Amino acid sequence: MDSKKRMSRREFLVSAGGAAAGLALASTGLGALAPSAGAAGREIPEYPWVEYFDKPLDVEKVREMGVQFFSEGQGCCEAAFRAITTALGEPFNLIPAEMMNFGKAGVVGWGSLCGALNGAAAAVGLVFGRSQQATAIINEVVGWYCQTALPLNAEVKSVSDSPLCHVSISRWVKASGMKASQRGPRCGALTGDVAAQTALYMNEVLAGTFVPVIAMSEETKACYDCHVGGFVDDTIGKMDCAPCHEGH
Ligand code: HEC
Ligand code: HEC
């Protein structure tokens, strides 16, 4: 990688003879405009950062870290985000993963988007920014989550058919006979699986081998074509319609 790209803004200012300008900013109380330090007290380089993702992630290590961080009480969203950003290293791990804590249990208990998906998607967004790759990877992870029996290595797995925490938990409760409040080990394992699957797709994009395979069911596709951007054009969404609506 080009060493210039890796330079932080402060290094740039200094090497361009801008140190005096930096001091001037500080003394006029505009120091806040100078480059700031990240979580580990390190300088944060200019965004975008996609070039810093230059070697494949250790998928199994990401899975382990997701499980571990969840077990430490970080919540599904923070744990998934931190597992991926830790594996990515700098500068990604300079972003405080705590900001993702809000995503737990579908955004502070609202049961909306599964926090593991939310956290993993945020990590993808941090790497790929406003790009087709980000959209394609996140789309694939969400589709995979809906259609896959999870957690992958658990005795009791369930297919959520939905990216919603509410639906995902309820279907696992039905499948396992457990209480929702006993979901800890299940959600920990699922967090690891979601982070790992995301890392896998990221690696494939890096290698140029990524091929999206997740497709909408025929049934939902028919509803979608009329209602989402079709001639009715009165709603949004790629979730399966059947769990919530009867056909007509
Ligand atoms: C051929 C196009 C078409 C398809 C396919 C289609 N819809 Fe509709 N849908 C309509 C139209 C037209 C309306 C009436 C819209 C209006 O009154 O504004 C409607 C109404 C609805 C409504 C509003 C409540 C109601 O029953 O009137 C819901 C909910 C709905 N559709 C869901 C679905 C779902 C779920 C599917 C797939 C199983 C589906 N639609 C497939 C065209 C379609
Ligand atoms: C998680 C549950 C859920 C899913 C999944 C879902 N919907 Fe809905 N949908 C709702 C709710 C709740 C409303 C609001 C209903 C109301 O206000 O009466 C709604 C409203 C609608 C309406 C307007 C209904 C009306 O009476 O005018 C349409 C059309 C619709 N959905 C179509 C779809 C289609 C097509 C899909 C699949 C691509 C889908 N929905 C997936 C829950 C869902």
PDB file of C-alpha atoms in Angstrom, residues 16 38 54:
ATOM      1  CA  ALA A  16       3.694  19.670   4.794  1.00  0.00           C
ATOM      2  CA  GLY A  38      -9.217   7.275  18.105  1.00  0.00           C
ATOM      3  CA  ASP A  54      -6.050  -5.757   2.134  1.00  0.00           C
TER       4      ASP A  54
END
